[in-house]
Coordinates of N, CA, C and O in Angstrom, one line a residue:
S1 N 89.5 -132.3 289.5 CA 90.9 -131.9 289.9 C 91.8 -132.9 289.1 O 91.4 -134.0 288.7
A2 N 93.0 -132.5 289.0 CA 94.0 -133.3 288.3 C 95.4 -133.0 288.7 O 95.6 -131.9 289.4
V3 N 96.3 -133.9 288.5 CA 97.7 -133.6 288.8 C 98.5 -133.3 287.5 O 98.5 -134.2 286.6
A4 N 98.9 -132.1 287.4 CA 99.7 -131.7 286.2 C 100.4 -130.4 286.5 O 100.3 -129.8 287.6
R5 N 101.3 -130.0 285.6 CA 102.0 -128.7 285.7 C 101.0 -127.6 285.7 O 100.0 -127.7 285.0
P6 N 101.3 -126.5 286.4 CA 100.3 -125.4 286.4 C 100.1 -124.8 285.0 O 99.0 -124.3 284.7
W7 N 101.1 -124.8 284.1 CA 100.8 -124.2 282.8 C 100.0 -125.2 281.9 O 99.6 -124.8 280.8
E8 N 99.8 -126.4 282.3 CA 99.0 -127.3 281.5 C 97.6 -127.3 282.0 O 96.7 -128.0 281.4
R9 N 97.2 -126.7 283.0 CA 95.9 -126.6 283.6 C 95.3 -125.3 283.4 O 95.9 -124.3 283.1
K10 N 93.9 -125.3 283.5 CA 93.2 -124.0 283.4 C 92.3 -123.9 284.6 O 91.8 -124.9 285.1
F11 N 92.0 -122.6 285.0 CA 91.1 -122.4 286.1 C 90.4 -121.1 285.8 O 91.0 -120.1 285.6
L12 N 89.1 -121.2 285.6 CA 88.2 -120.1 285.2 C 88.7 -119.4 283.9 O 88.6 -118.2 283.8
G13 N 89.2 -120.2 283.0 CA 89.6 -119.6 281.7 C 91.0 -119.2 281.7 O 91.6 -118.8 280.6
Y14 N 91.7 -119.1 282.8 CA 93.1 -118.6 282.9 C 94.0 -119.8 283.1 O 93.6 -120.9 283.4
S15 N 95.3 -119.5 282.8 CA 96.3 -120.5 283.0 C 97.6 -119.7 283.4 O 97.5 -118.5 283.5
L16 N 98.7 -120.4 283.6 CA 99.9 -119.7 284.0 C 101.0 -120.0 282.9 O 101.0 -121.0 282.2
T17 N 102.0 -119.1 282.8 CA 103.1 -119.3 281.9 C 104.1 -120.2 282.6 O 104.0 -120.4 283.8
W18 N 105.0 -120.8 281.9 CA 106.0 -121.7 282.5 C 107.2 -121.0 283.0 O 108.2 -121.7 283.4
H19 N 107.3 -119.7 282.9 CA 108.5 -119.0 283.4 C 108.8 -119.2 284.9 O 107.9 -119.6 285.6
K20 N 110.0 -118.8 285.3 CA 110.4 -118.9 286.7 C 109.5 -118.0 287.5 O 109.1 -118.4 288.6
A21 N 109.2 -116.8 287.0 CA 108.2 -116.0 287.7 C 106.9 -116.0 286.8 O 106.8 -115.3 285.9
P22 N 106.0 -117.0 287.1 CA 104.9 -117.2 286.2 C 103.9 -116.0 286.1 O 103.8 -115.2 287.1
K23 N 103.3 -115.8 284.9 CA 102.3 -114.8 284.7 C 101.0 -115.4 284.4 O 100.9 -116.5 283.9
V24 N 100.0 -114.7 284.7 CA 98.6 -115.2 284.4 C 98.4 -114.9 282.9 O 98.6 -113.8 282.4
R25 N 97.8 -115.9 282.2 CA 97.6 -115.8 280.8 C 96.2 -116.4 280.5 O 95.6 -117.1 281.4
I26 N 95.8 -116.2 279.3 CA 94.5 -116.8 278.9 C 94.8 -118.2 278.4 O 95.7 -118.5 277.7
A27 N 93.9 -119.2 278.9 CA 94.1 -120.6 278.6 C 93.8 -120.8 277.1 O 92.9 -120.2 276.6
P28 N 94.6 -121.7 276.5 CA 94.4 -122.0 275.1 C 92.9 -122.5 274.8 O 92.4 -122.2 273.7
V29 N 92.3 -123.2 275.8 CA 91.0 -123.7 275.6 C 90.0 -122.5 275.4 O 89.1 -122.5 274.6
S30 N 90.2 -121.5 276.2 CA 89.3 -120.3 276.2 C 89.5 -119.6 274.9 O 88.5 -119.1 274.3
R31 N 90.8 -119.5 274.4 CA 91.0 -118.9 273.1 C 90.3 -119.6 272.0 O 89.7 -119.0 271.1
Q32 N 90.4 -120.9 272.0 CA 89.8 -121.7 270.9 C 88.2 -121.6 271.0 O 87.6 -121.6 269.9
R33 N 87.7 -121.5 272.2 CA 86.2 -121.3 272.3 C 85.8 -120.0 271.7 O 84.8 -119.9 271.0
L34 N 86.6 -118.9 272.0 CA 86.3 -117.6 271.4 C 86.4 -117.7 269.9 O 85.5 -117.1 269.2
I35 N 87.4 -118.3 269.3 CA 87.6 -118.4 267.9 C 86.4 -119.1 267.3 O 85.9 -118.7 266.2
G36 N 85.9 -120.2 267.9 CA 84.8 -120.9 267.4 C 83.5 -120.0 267.4 O 82.7 -120.1 266.4
K37 N 83.3 -119.2 268.4 CA 82.2 -118.3 268.5 C 82.3 -117.3 267.4 O 81.3 -117.0 266.7
L38 N 83.5 -116.7 267.2 CA 83.7 -115.7 266.2 C 83.5 -116.3 264.8 O 83.0 -115.6 263.9
R39 N 83.9 -117.5 264.6 CA 83.8 -118.1 263.3 C 82.3 -118.2 262.9 O 81.9 -118.0 261.7
G40 N 81.4 -118.5 263.9 CA 80.0 -118.6 263.6 C 79.4 -117.2 263.2 O 78.6 -117.1 262.3
V41 N 79.9 -116.2 263.9 CA 79.4 -114.8 263.6 C 80.0 -114.4 262.2 O 79.2 -113.8 261.4
L42 N 81.2 -114.7 261.9 CA 81.8 -114.2 260.7 C 81.4 -115.1 259.5 O 81.4 -114.6 258.3
R43 N 80.9 -116.3 259.7 CA 80.4 -117.1 258.6 C 79.1 -116.5 258.1 O 78.8 -116.5 256.9
C44 N 78.3 -115.8 258.9 CA 77.1 -115.2 258.5 C 77.4 -113.8 257.8 O 76.5 -113.2 257.3
A45 N 78.6 -113.4 257.9 CA 78.9 -112.0 257.5 C 79.2 -111.9 256.0 O 79.4 -110.8 255.5
R46 N 79.2 -112.9 255.3 CA 79.7 -112.9 253.9 C 78.7 -112.1 253.0 O 79.1 -111.5 252.0
G47 N 77.5 -112.0 253.3 CA 76.5 -111.2 252.5 C 76.2 -109.9 253.2 O 75.3 -109.2 252.7
R48 N 76.8 -109.5 254.2 CA 76.5 -108.3 255.0 C 77.6 -107.3 254.8 O 78.7 -107.6 254.5
N49 N 77.2 -106.1 255.1 CA 78.1 -105.0 255.2 C 79.1 -105.2 256.3 O 78.7 -105.7 257.4
V50 N 80.4 -104.9 256.1 CA 81.4 -105.1 257.2 C 81.1 -104.2 258.4 O 81.3 -104.7 259.5
Q51 N 80.5 -103.1 258.2 CA 80.1 -102.2 259.4 C 79.2 -103.0 260.3 O 79.3 -103.0 261.5
R52 N 78.2 -103.6 259.7 CA 77.2 -104.3 260.5 C 77.8 -105.6 261.2 O 77.4 -105.9 262.3
T53 N 78.7 -106.2 260.5 CA 79.4 -107.3 261.0 C 80.2 -106.9 262.3 O 80.2 -107.6 263.3
I54 N 80.9 -105.8 262.2 CA 81.7 -105.3 263.3 C 80.7 -104.9 264.5 O 81.1 -105.2 265.6
E55 N 79.6 -104.4 264.2 CA 78.6 -104.1 265.2 C 78.2 -105.4 266.0 O 77.9 -105.4 267.1
T56 N 78.1 -106.5 265.2 CA 77.7 -107.8 265.8 C 78.9 -108.3 266.7 O 78.7 -109.0 267.7
L57 N 80.1 -108.1 266.2 CA 81.3 -108.6 266.9 C 81.6 -107.9 268.2 O 82.1 -108.5 269.1
N58 N 81.4 -106.6 268.2 CA 81.9 -105.7 269.3 C 81.4 -106.2 270.7 O 82.2 -106.2 271.6
P59 N 80.1 -106.5 270.9 CA 79.7 -106.9 272.2 C 80.4 -108.2 272.7 O 80.8 -108.3 273.9
I60 N 80.6 -109.1 271.8 CA 81.3 -110.3 272.1 C 82.8 -110.0 272.6 O 83.3 -110.5 273.6
L61 N 83.4 -109.2 271.8 CA 84.8 -108.8 272.0 C 85.0 -108.0 273.3 O 85.9 -108.2 274.1
R62 N 84.0 -107.1 273.6 CA 84.1 -106.3 274.8 C 83.9 -107.1 276.0 O 84.6 -107.0 277.0
G63 N 82.9 -108.0 276.0 CA 82.7 -108.9 277.1 C 83.9 -109.8 277.4 O 84.3 -110.0 278.5
W64 N 84.5 -110.4 276.3 CA 85.6 -111.2 276.5 C 86.8 -110.5 277.1 O 87.5 -111.0 277.9
A65 N 87.0 -109.3 276.6 CA 88.1 -108.5 277.1 C 87.9 -108.1 278.5 O 88.9 -108.1 279.3
A66 N 86.7 -107.8 278.9 CA 86.4 -107.4 280.3 C 86.6 -108.6 281.2 O 87.1 -108.5 282.4
Y67 N 86.3 -109.8 280.8 CA 86.5 -111.0 281.6 C 88.0 -111.3 281.8 O 88.4 -111.7 282.9
F68 N 88.7 -111.2 280.7 CA 90.2 -111.6 280.8 C 91.1 -110.4 281.0 O 92.2 -110.4 280.6
K69 N 90.6 -109.3 281.7 CA 91.4 -108.2 281.9 C 92.6 -108.4 282.9 O 93.5 -107.7 283.0
L70 N 92.5 -109.5 283.6 CA 93.6 -109.9 284.6 C 94.8 -110.5 283.9 O 95.8 -110.7 284.5
S71 N 94.7 -110.8 282.6 CA 95.7 -111.5 281.9 C 97.0 -110.6 281.8 O 96.9 -109.4 281.6
Q72 N 98.1 -111.2 282.1 CA 99.4 -110.4 282.0 C 100.2 -110.6 280.8 O 101.2 -110.0 280.5
S73 N 99.7 -111.6 279.9 CA 100.4 -111.9 278.7 C 99.6 -111.2 277.5 O 98.4 -111.4 277.4
K74 N 100.3 -110.5 276.7 CA 99.6 -109.8 275.6 C 99.7 -110.5 274.3 O 99.0 -110.2 273.3
Q75 N 100.4 -111.6 274.2 CA 100.6 -112.3 272.9 C 99.3 -112.8 272.4 O 99.0 -112.7 271.2
C76 N 98.6 -113.5 273.2 CA 97.3 -114.1 272.8 C 96.3 -113.0 272.2 O 95.7 -113.2 271.2
L77 N 96.3 -111.8 272.9 CA 95.4 -110.8 272.5 C 95.8 -110.2 271.2 O 95.0 -109.9 270.3
E78 N 97.2 -110.0 271.0 CA 97.7 -109.5 269.7 C 97.3 -110.4 268.6 O 96.9 -110.0 267.5
E79 N 97.5 -111.7 268.8 CA 97.2 -112.7 267.8 C 95.7 -112.7 267.4 O 95.3 -112.8 266.2
L80 N 94.9 -112.6 268.4 CA 93.4 -112.6 268.2 C 93.0 -111.4 267.4 O 92.2 -111.5 266.5
D81 N 93.5 -110.2 267.8 CA 93.2 -109.0 267.1 C 93.6 -109.1 265.6 O 92.9 -108.8 264.7
G82 N 94.8 -109.6 265.3 CA 95.3 -109.8 264.0 C 94.4 -110.8 263.2 O 94.1 -110.6 262.0
W83 N 94.0 -111.9 263.9 CA 93.2 -112.9 263.2 C 91.9 -112.3 262.8 O 91.4 -112.6 261.7
I84 N 91.3 -111.5 263.7 CA 89.9 -110.9 263.4 C 90.0 -110.0 262.2 O 89.2 -110.0 261.3
R85 N 91.1 -109.2 262.2 CA 91.2 -108.2 261.1 C 91.5 -109.0 259.8 O 90.9 -108.6 258.7
R86 N 92.2 -110.1 259.9 CA 92.5 -110.9 258.7 C 91.2 -111.5 258.2 O 90.9 -111.6 257.0
K87 N 90.3 -112.0 259.1 CA 89.0 -112.6 258.7 C 88.2 -111.5 258.0 O 87.5 -111.8 257.0
L88 N 88.2 -110.3 258.5 CA 87.4 -109.2 257.9 C 87.9 -108.9 256.5 O 87.1 -108.6 255.6
R89 N 89.2 -108.9 256.4 CA 89.8 -108.6 255.0 C 89.4 -109.7 254.1 O 89.2 -109.5 252.9
C90 N 89.4 -111.0 254.6 CA 89.0 -112.1 253.8 C 87.5 -112.0 253.3 O 87.2 -112.3 252.1
I91 N 86.7 -111.5 254.2 CA 85.3 -111.3 253.8 C 85.2 -110.2 252.8 O 84.4 -110.4 251.8
L92 N 85.9 -109.1 252.9 CA 85.9 -108.1 251.9 C 86.4 -108.7 250.5 O 85.7 -108.4 249.5
W93 N 87.4 -109.4 250.5 CA 87.9 -110.0 249.3 C 86.9 -110.9 248.6 O 86.7 -110.9 247.4
R94 N 86.2 -111.7 249.4 CA 85.2 -112.6 248.9 C 84.0 -111.8 248.4 O 83.4 -112.2 247.4
Q95 N 83.6 -110.8 249.0 CA 82.5 -110.0 248.6 C 82.7 -109.3 247.3 O 81.8 -109.1 246.5
W96 N 83.9 -109.0 247.0 CA 84.2 -108.3 245.7 C 84.2 -109.2 244.5 O 83.9 -108.7 243.4
K97 N 84.4 -110.5 244.6 CA 84.2 -111.5 243.6 C 85.0 -111.3 242.4 O 85.8 -112.2 242.0
R98 N 84.9 -110.3 241.6 CA 85.5 -110.2 240.3 C 86.8 -109.3 240.4 O 86.9 -108.4 241.2
P99 N 87.8 -109.6 239.5 CA 89.0 -108.9 239.5 C 88.8 -107.4 239.3 O 89.5 -106.6 239.9
Y100 N 87.9 -107.0 238.4 CA 87.6 -105.6 238.2 C 87.2 -104.9 239.5 O 87.7 -103.8 239.8
T101 N 86.3 -105.5 240.2 CA 85.8 -104.9 241.4 C 86.9 -104.9 242.5 O 87.0 -103.9 243.2
R102 N 87.7 -105.9 242.6 CA 88.8 -105.9 243.5 C 89.8 -104.8 243.2 O 90.2 -104.1 244.1
A103 N 90.1 -104.7 241.9 CA 91.1 -103.6 241.6 C 90.5 -102.2 241.8 O 91.2 -101.4 242.4
T104 N 89.3 -102.0 241.5 CA 88.6 -100.7 241.8 C 88.6 -100.4 243.3 O 89.0 -99.3 243.6
N105 N 88.3 -101.4 244.1 CA 88.2 -101.1 245.5 C 89.6 -100.9 246.1 O 89.7 -100.1 247.1
L106 N 90.6 -101.7 245.6 CA 91.9 -101.5 246.1 C 92.4 -100.1 245.8 O 93.2 -99.4 246.5
M107 N 92.1 -99.6 244.6 CA 92.5 -98.2 244.2 C 91.8 -97.2 245.0 O 92.4 -96.2 245.4
K108 N 90.5 -97.4 245.3 CA 89.8 -96.5 246.2 C 90.4 -96.5 247.6 O 90.4 -95.4 248.3
A109 N 91.0 -97.6 248.0 CA 91.6 -97.7 249.4 C 93.1 -97.1 249.4 O 93.7 -97.1 250.4
G110 N 93.6 -96.7 248.2 CA 94.9 -96.0 248.2 C 96.0 -96.7 247.5 O 97.1 -96.2 247.5
L111 N 95.8 -97.8 246.9 CA 96.8 -98.5 246.1 C 97.0 -97.9 244.7 O 96.0 -97.4 244.2
T112 N 98.2 -98.0 244.2 CA 98.4 -97.5 242.8 C 97.6 -98.5 241.9 O 97.3 -99.6 242.2
E113 N 97.4 -97.9 240.7 CA 96.6 -98.7 239.7 C 97.4 -100.0 239.3 O 96.7 -101.1 239.2
E114 N 98.7 -99.9 239.1 CA 99.4 -101.1 238.7 C 99.4 -102.2 239.8 O 99.1 -103.4 239.6
R115 N 99.6 -101.8 241.1 CA 99.6 -102.7 242.2 C 98.2 -103.3 242.4 O 98.1 -104.5 242.7
A116 N 97.2 -102.5 242.3 CA 95.8 -103.0 242.5 C 95.5 -104.0 241.4 O 94.9 -105.1 241.8
W117 N 95.9 -103.8 240.2 CA 95.5 -104.8 239.1 C 96.4 -106.1 239.3 O 95.9 -107.2 239.1
R118 N 97.6 -105.9 239.7 CA 98.5 -107.1 239.9 C 97.9 -107.9 241.0 O 97.9 -109.2 241.0
S119 N 97.4 -107.3 242.1 CA 96.9 -108.0 243.3 C 95.5 -108.6 242.9 O 95.2 -109.7 243.4
A120 N 94.7 -107.9 242.2 CA 93.4 -108.4 241.9 C 93.4 -109.6 240.9 O 92.5 -110.4 241.0
T121 N 94.4 -109.7 240.2 CA 94.5 -110.8 239.2 C 95.6 -111.8 239.5 O 96.1 -112.6 238.7
N122 N 96.0 -111.9 240.8 CA 97.1 -112.8 241.2 C 96.7 -114.3 241.2 O 97.5 -115.2 241.3
G123 N 95.4 -114.6 241.2 CA 95.0 -116.0 241.2 C 95.0 -116.7 242.5 O 94.7 -117.9 242.6
R124 N 95.4 -116.1 243.6 CA 95.4 -116.7 244.9 C 94.0 -116.6 245.5 O 93.2 -115.8 245.1
G125 N 93.9 -117.4 246.6 CA 92.6 -117.5 247.3 C 92.4 -116.3 248.2 O 93.3 -115.5 248.5
P126 N 91.2 -116.2 248.8 CA 90.8 -115.1 249.7 C 91.6 -115.1 251.0 O 92.0 -114.1 251.5
W127 N 91.9 -116.3 251.5 CA 92.7 -116.4 252.8 C 94.1 -115.9 252.6 O 94.7 -115.2 253.4
W128 N 94.7 -116.3 251.5 CA 96.1 -115.9 251.2 C 96.1 -114.4 251.0 O 97.0 -113.6 251.5
N129 N 95.1 -113.8 250.2 CA 95.1 -112.4 249.9 C 94.8 -111.6 251.1 O 95.2 -110.4 251.2
S130 N 94.1 -112.1 252.1 CA 93.7 -111.3 253.3 C 94.9 -111.0 254.1 O 94.9 -110.1 254.9
A131 N 96.0 -111.8 254.0 CA 97.3 -111.5 254.7 C 98.3 -110.9 253.9 O 99.4 -110.7 254.3
A132 N 98.0 -110.7 252.6 CA 99.0 -110.2 251.6 C 99.3 -108.7 251.9 O 98.4 -108.0 252.5
S133 N 100.4 -108.2 251.4 CA 100.8 -106.9 251.7 C 99.9 -105.9 251.1 O 99.6 -104.8 251.6
H134 N 99.2 -106.2 250.0 CA 98.3 -105.2 249.3 C 97.1 -105.0 250.2 O 96.6 -103.9 250.3
M135 N 96.6 -106.0 250.8 CA 95.4 -105.9 251.6 C 95.8 -105.2 252.9 O 95.0 -104.4 253.5
N136 N 96.9 -105.5 253.5 CA 97.4 -104.8 254.7 C 97.7 -103.3 254.5 O 97.4 -102.5 255.3
A137 N 98.2 -103.0 253.3 CA 98.4 -101.6 253.0 C 97.1 -100.9 252.7 O 97.0 -99.7 253.1
A138 N 96.1 -101.5 252.1 CA 94.9 -100.9 251.9 C 94.0 -100.8 253.1 O 93.3 -99.7 253.3
F139 N 94.0 -101.8 253.9 CA 93.1 -101.9 255.1 C 93.9 -102.1 256.3 O 94.0 -103.3 256.8
R140 N 94.5 -101.1 256.9 CA 95.3 -101.2 258.1 C 94.4 -101.3 259.3 O 93.2 -101.2 259.2
K141 N 95.0 -101.4 260.4 CA 94.3 -101.4 261.7 C 93.5 -100.1 261.9 O 92.4 -100.1 262.4
A142 N 94.1 -99.0 261.5 CA 93.3 -97.7 261.6 C 92.0 -97.7 260.8 O 91.0 -97.1 261.3
Y143 N 92.0 -98.4 259.7 CA 90.7 -98.5 259.0 C 89.6 -99.2 259.8 O 88.5 -98.7 259.9
F144 N 90.0 -100.3 260.4 CA 89.0 -101.0 261.3 C 88.7 -100.3 262.5 O 87.6 -100.3 263.1
D145 N 89.7 -99.5 263.1 CA 89.4 -98.6 264.2 C 88.3 -97.6 263.8 O 87.5 -97.3 264.6
R146 N 88.5 -97.0 262.6 CA 87.5 -96.0 262.2 C 86.1 -96.6 262.0 O 85.1 -95.9 262.3
L147 N 86.0 -97.9 261.7 CA 84.7 -98.6 261.5 C 84.2 -98.9 262.9 O 83.0 -99.3 263.0
G148 N 85.0 -98.8 264.0 CA 84.5 -99.1 265.3 C 84.8 -100.5 265.8 O 84.3 -100.9 266.9
L149 N 85.7 -101.2 265.2 CA 86.1 -102.5 265.7 C 86.8 -102.4 267.0 O 87.8 -101.6 267.2
V150 N 86.4 -103.2 268.0 CA 87.0 -103.2 269.3 C 88.3 -104.0 269.3 O 88.3 -105.1 268.8
S151 N 89.4 -103.4 269.7 CA 90.7 -104.1 269.8 C 90.8 -104.8 271.2 O 90.6 -104.1 272.2
L152 N 91.0 -106.1 271.2 CA 91.1 -106.8 272.5 C 92.2 -106.2 273.3 O 92.1 -106.0 274.5
L153 N 93.4 -106.1 272.7 CA 94.6 -105.6 273.4 C 94.4 -104.2 274.0 O 94.6 -104.0 275.2
D154 N 93.8 -103.3 273.2 CA 93.6 -101.9 273.7 C 92.6 -101.9 274.8 O 92.7 -101.2 275.8
T155 N 91.5 -102.7 274.7 CA 90.5 -102.7 275.7 C 91.0 -103.3 277.0 O 90.7 -102.7 278.1
V156 N 91.8 -104.4 276.9 CA 92.3 -105.0 278.2 C 93.3 -104.0 278.8 O 93.3 -103.8 280.1
R157 N 94.1 -103.3 278.1 CA 95.1 -102.3 278.6 C 94.3 -101.2 279.3 O 94.7 -100.7 280.4
R158 N 93.2 -100.7 278.7 CA 92.5 -99.6 279.2 C 91.8 -100.1 280.5 O 91.8 -99.3 281.5
L159 N 91.2 -101.3 280.5 CA 90.6 -101.8 281.8 C 91.6 -102.0 282.9 O 91.3 -101.9 284.1
Q160 N 92.8 -102.4 282.6 CA 93.8 -102.7 283.6 C 94.3 -101.3 284.2 O 94.6 -101.3 285.4
C161 N 94.3 -100.3 283.4 CA 94.7 -99.0 284.0 C 93.6 -98.4 284.9 O 93.9 -97.7 285.8
L162 N 92.3 -98.8 284.6 CA 91.2 -98.3 285.4 C 91.2 -98.9 286.8 O 90.7 -98.3 287.8
S163 N 91.6 -100.2 286.9 CA 91.5 -100.9 288.2 C 92.7 -100.9 289.0 O 93.7 -100.3 288.7

């Protein structure tokens, strides 16, 4: 036990917001623990198909969403969903390696030839490119939904409606 403000403490992975009418939220420590676990899974994904990586991620994400379904704050879930998709885009960019492969795959994903070549030869690193507009235009949320990636926000909302 400790003496501190309610929003500075955590209990069973949850915390409270600092508002006048506080809401239950996911504790920052819990969020960091999930990110650490996902980093371990995604580090092994560089040589694998993205589909298989998503199949490995889904049980972790489903279990985490089921545990934190009582959360009333959606900001943390939105940020985690976006971070996971960005990491998957980063993996794709790294797997492509060469500018020709990058340009070809971006054109297959729906970008124009000029934009694909400009993006493939921009000289920036994979993490920067994973959040760039060309990767977001080519690989939107719907693309990862089609591959079967579990969205934390959608799962928590669905579970809250059921109970």
